Coordinates of C-alpha atoms in Angstrom, one line a residue:
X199 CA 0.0 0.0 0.0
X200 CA 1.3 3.4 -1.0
X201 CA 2.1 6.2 2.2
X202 CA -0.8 7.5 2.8
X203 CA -2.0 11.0 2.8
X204 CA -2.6 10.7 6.6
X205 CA 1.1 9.2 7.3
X206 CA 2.4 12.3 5.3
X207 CA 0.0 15.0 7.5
X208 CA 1.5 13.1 11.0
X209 CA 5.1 13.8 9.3
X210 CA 4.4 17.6 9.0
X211 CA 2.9 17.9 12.5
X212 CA 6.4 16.2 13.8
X213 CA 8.8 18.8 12.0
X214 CA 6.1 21.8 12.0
X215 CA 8.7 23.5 14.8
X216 CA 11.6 23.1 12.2
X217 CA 9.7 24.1 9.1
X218 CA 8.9 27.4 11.0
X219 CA 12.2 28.0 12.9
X220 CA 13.7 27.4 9.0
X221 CA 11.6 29.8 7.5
X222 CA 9.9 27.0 5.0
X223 CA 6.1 27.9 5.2
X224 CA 3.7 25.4 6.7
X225 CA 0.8 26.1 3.9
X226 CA 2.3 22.8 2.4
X227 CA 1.2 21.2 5.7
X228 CA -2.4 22.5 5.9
X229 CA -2.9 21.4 2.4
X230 CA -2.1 18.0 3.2
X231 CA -4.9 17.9 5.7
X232 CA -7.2 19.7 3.0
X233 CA -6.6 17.0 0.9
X234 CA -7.8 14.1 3.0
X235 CA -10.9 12.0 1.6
X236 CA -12.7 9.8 4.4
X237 CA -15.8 7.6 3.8
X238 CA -17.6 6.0 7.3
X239 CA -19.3 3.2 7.0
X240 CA -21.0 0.0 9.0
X241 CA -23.6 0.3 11.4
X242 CA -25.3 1.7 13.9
X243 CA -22.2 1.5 16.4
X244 CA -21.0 3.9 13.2
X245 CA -23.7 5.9 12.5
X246 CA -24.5 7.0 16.1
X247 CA -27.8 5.6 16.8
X248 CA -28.2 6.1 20.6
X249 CA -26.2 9.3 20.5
X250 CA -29.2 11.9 19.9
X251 CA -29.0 14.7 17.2
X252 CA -30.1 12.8 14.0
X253 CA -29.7 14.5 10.6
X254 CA -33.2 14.1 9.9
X255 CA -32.5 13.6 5.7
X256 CA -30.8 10.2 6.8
X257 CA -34.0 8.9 7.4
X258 CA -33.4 5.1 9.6
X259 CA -30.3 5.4 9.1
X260 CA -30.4 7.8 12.1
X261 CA -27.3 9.7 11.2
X262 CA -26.6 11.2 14.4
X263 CA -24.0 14.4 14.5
X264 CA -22.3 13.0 17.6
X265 CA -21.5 10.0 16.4
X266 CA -17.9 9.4 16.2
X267 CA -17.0 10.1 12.4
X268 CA -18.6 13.4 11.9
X269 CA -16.7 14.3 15.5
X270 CA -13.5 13.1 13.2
X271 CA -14.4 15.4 10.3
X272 CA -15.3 18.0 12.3
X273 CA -11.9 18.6 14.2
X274 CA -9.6 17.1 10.7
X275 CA -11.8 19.1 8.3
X276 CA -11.2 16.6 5.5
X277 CA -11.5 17.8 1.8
X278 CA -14.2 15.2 1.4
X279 CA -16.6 13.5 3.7
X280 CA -19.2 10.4 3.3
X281 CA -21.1 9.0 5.9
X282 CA -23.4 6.3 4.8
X283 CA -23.2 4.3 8.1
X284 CA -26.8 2.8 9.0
X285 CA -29.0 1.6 11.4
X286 CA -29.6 -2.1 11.3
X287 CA -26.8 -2.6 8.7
X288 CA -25.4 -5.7 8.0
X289 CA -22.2 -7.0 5.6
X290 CA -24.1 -7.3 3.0
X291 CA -26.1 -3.7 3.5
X292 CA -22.8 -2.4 3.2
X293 CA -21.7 -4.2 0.3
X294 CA -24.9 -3.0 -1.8
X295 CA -25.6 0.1 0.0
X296 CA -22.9 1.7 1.5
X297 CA -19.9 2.1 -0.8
X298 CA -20.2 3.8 -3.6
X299 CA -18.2 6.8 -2.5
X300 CA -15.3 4.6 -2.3
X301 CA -13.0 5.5 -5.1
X302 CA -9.1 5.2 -5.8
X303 CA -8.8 8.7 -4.2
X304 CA -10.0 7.8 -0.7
X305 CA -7.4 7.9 1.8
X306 CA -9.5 6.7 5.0
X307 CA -12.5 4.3 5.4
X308 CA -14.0 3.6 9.0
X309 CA -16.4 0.6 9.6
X310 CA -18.3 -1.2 12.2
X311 CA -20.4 -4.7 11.0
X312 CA -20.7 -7.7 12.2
X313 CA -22.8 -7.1 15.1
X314 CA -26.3 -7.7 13.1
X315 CA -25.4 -10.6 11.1
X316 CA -24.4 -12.6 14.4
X317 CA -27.8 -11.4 15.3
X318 CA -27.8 -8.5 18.3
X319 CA -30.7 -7.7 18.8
X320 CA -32.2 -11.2 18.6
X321 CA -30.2 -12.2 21.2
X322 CA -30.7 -8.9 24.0
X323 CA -34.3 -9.4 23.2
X324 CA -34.0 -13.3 24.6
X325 CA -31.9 -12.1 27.2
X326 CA -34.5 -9.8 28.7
X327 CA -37.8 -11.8 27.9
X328 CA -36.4 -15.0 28.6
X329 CA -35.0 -17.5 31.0
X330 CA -30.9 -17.3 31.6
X331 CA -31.0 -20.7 29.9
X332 CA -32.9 -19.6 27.1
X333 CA -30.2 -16.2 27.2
X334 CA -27.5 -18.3 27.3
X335 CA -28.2 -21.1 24.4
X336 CA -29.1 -17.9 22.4
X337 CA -25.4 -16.6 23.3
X338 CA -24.0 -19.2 22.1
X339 CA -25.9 -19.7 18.5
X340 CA -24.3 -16.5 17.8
X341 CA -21.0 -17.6 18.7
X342 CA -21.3 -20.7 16.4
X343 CA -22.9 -17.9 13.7
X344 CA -19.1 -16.1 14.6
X345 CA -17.3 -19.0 14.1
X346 CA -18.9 -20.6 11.0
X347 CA -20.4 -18.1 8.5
X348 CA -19.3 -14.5 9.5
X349 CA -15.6 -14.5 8.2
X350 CA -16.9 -14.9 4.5
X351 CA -18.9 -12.4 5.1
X352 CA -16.8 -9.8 6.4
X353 CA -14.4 -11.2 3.7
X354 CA -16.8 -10.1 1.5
X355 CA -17.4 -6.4 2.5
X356 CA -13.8 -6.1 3.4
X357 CA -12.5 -7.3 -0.2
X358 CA -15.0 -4.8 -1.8
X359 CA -13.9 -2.0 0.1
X360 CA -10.3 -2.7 -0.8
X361 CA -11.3 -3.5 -4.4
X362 CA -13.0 0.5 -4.7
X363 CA -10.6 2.4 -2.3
X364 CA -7.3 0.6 -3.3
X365 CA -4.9 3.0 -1.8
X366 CA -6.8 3.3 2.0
X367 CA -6.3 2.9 5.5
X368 CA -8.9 0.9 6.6
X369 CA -9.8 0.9 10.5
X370 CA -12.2 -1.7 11.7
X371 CA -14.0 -0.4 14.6
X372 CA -15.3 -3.5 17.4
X373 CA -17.7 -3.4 20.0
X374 CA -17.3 -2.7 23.5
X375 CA -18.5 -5.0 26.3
X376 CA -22.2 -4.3 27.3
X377 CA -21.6 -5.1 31.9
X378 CA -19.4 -3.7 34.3
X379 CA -19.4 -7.4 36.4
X380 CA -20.4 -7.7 40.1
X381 CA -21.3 -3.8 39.0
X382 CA -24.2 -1.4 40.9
X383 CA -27.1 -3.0 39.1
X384 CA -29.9 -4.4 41.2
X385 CA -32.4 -5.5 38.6
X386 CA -32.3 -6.8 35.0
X387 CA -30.0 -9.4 34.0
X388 CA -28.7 -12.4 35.8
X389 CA -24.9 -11.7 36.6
X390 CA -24.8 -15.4 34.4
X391 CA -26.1 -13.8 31.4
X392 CA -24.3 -10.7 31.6
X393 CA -20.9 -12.8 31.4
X394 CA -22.3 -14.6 28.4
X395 CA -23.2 -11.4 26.5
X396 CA -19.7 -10.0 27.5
X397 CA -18.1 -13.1 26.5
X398 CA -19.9 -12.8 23.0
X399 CA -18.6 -9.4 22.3
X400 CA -15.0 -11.0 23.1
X401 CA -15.5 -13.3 20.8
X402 CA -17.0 -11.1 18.3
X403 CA -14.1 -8.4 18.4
X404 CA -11.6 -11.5 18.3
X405 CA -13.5 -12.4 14.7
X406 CA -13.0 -8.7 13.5
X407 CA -9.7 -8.2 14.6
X408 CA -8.5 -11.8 12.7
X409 CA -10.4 -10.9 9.0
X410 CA -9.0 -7.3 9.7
X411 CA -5.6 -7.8 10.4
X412 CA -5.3 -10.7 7.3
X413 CA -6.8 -8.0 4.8
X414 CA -4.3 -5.6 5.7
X415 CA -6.6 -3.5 8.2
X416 CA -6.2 -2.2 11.4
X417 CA -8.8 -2.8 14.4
X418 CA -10.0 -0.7 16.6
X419 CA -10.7 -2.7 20.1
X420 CA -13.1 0.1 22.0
X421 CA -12.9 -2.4 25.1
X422 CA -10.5 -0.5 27.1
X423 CA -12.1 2.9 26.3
X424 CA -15.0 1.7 27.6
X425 CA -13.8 -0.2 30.8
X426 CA -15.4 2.0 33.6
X427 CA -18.3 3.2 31.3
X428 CA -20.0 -0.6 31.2
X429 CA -23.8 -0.4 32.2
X430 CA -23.8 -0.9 35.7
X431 CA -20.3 0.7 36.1
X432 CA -22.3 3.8 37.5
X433 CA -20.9 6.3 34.5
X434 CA -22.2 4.2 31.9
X435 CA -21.7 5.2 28.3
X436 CA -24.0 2.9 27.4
X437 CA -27.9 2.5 27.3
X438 CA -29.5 -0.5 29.0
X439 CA -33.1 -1.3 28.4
X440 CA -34.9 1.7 27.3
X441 CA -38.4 1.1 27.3
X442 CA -39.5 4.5 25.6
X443 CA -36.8 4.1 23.3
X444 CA -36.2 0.8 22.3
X445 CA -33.8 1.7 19.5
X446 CA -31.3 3.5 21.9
X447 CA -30.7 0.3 23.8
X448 CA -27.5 -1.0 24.5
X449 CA -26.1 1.4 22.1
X450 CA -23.4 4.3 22.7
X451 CA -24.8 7.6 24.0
X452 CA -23.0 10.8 23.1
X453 CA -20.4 10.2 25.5
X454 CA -19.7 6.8 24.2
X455 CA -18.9 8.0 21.0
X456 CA -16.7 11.0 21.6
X457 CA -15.0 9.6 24.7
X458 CA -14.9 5.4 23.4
X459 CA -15.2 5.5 19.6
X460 CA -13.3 8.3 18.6
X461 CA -10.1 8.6 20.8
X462 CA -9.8 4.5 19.1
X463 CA -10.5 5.8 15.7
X464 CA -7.9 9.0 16.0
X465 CA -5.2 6.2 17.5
X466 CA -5.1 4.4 14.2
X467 CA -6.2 6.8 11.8

């Protein structure tokens, strides 16, 4: 893969001091960071659902201006910006949906997926209606989905974005872990299916970070950011059940996103 654009703009930022104290102008500098192209794609770990302040033209896709990319774009002020990150989006929505503003030109792709195809929101839903039993067998058909038929599918959506955007850096964001453990929640969820759910998003990020790292990607584990922000941590950055609003549930709120998602994606950007 040919330096990218972003490599170069971290190399001006390192002798800025030098250029100045030389007399060599820094407008070479800026325009590196002018020229930046970056498409955000994936989910709705991506698009910010959760986070409040949709862009009302992105319809579901609930687009939300908090969510971690347009935080990005708003402090790198790239020369081009596509967010087409959705709600409910699964590798294949991505592959039909989602990329055509990839081109040979783009120098940074972001992506979340994976999370829906294992089946998500199946599985909370048994976990909250259900029996711990019932939770826990559920946990574990998604693990078998992880192991068996995801990586072709994020082979899929990961060959196709490296197919348009040849030149990229590609950062593959994961998912954090829903429960702070032996945490400050009285109600809800056993402390046994709350293991098995954290467990699933371990396994889940360990699938991610395999297909990622043998396409040439780097991964973006949002675990650690999150640790101390679990729900039931007491400062969650998280929604539990929310009964007025079931779409926000276990998603990111606008903390999550600016203090777990972005500080990962500006780390490997």
């Amino acid at each position: 893969m040919k330096l990218s654009r972003i490599a170069a703009l971290s190399s001006s930022l390192v002798l800025g001091t030098a250029l100045t104290l030389t007399g060599v102008s820094t407008a070479q500098a800026a325009e590196s960071a002018a020229a930046l192209d970056y498409v955000a794609l994936g989910d709705s770990y991506s698009s910010g659902v959760g986070a409040g302040s949709y862009d009302s033209a992105s319809g579901a896709c609930k687009r939300s201006a908090k969510a971690y990319p347009r935080l990005w774009a708003a402090a790198h002020s790239p020369s081009s910006f596509s967010f087409t990150a959705c709600s409910g989006a699964r590798t294949s929505d991505v592959t039909a949906n989602q990329l055509s503003p990839l081109n040979a030109s783009t120098d940074l792709v972001s992506i979340s997926v994976g999370g829906n195809d294992a089946g998500f929101a199946d599985t909370m839903t048994t976990c909250v209606l259900q029996s711990e039993a019932s939770c826990v067998n559920k946990v574990n058909q998604a693990r078998a989905y992880i192991d068996n038929t995801l990586p072709a599918r994020l082979n899929s959506v990961y060959s196709a974005i490296r197919a348009k955007a040849p030149s990229a850096r590609v950062v593959v964001l994961g998912y954090p872990r829903f429960y702070k453990l032996n945490g400050n929640c009285i109600v809800g969820l056993s402390e046994g299916e709350r293991a098995a759910i954290n467990g699933a998003a371990d396994h889940l990020n360990t699938a991610l970070a395999k297909r990622a790292a043998d396409h040439g990607y780097a991964f973006g584990d949002v675990v650690p950011a999150f640790t101390g922000h679990e729900i039931c941590s007491g400062a969650s950055w998280l929604h539990s059940v929310n009964l007025l609003n079931l779409t926000d549930s276990y998603h990111p709120t606008a903390a999550g996103q600016s203090g777990g998602y972005l500080p990962v994606l500006n780390a490997n950007d």
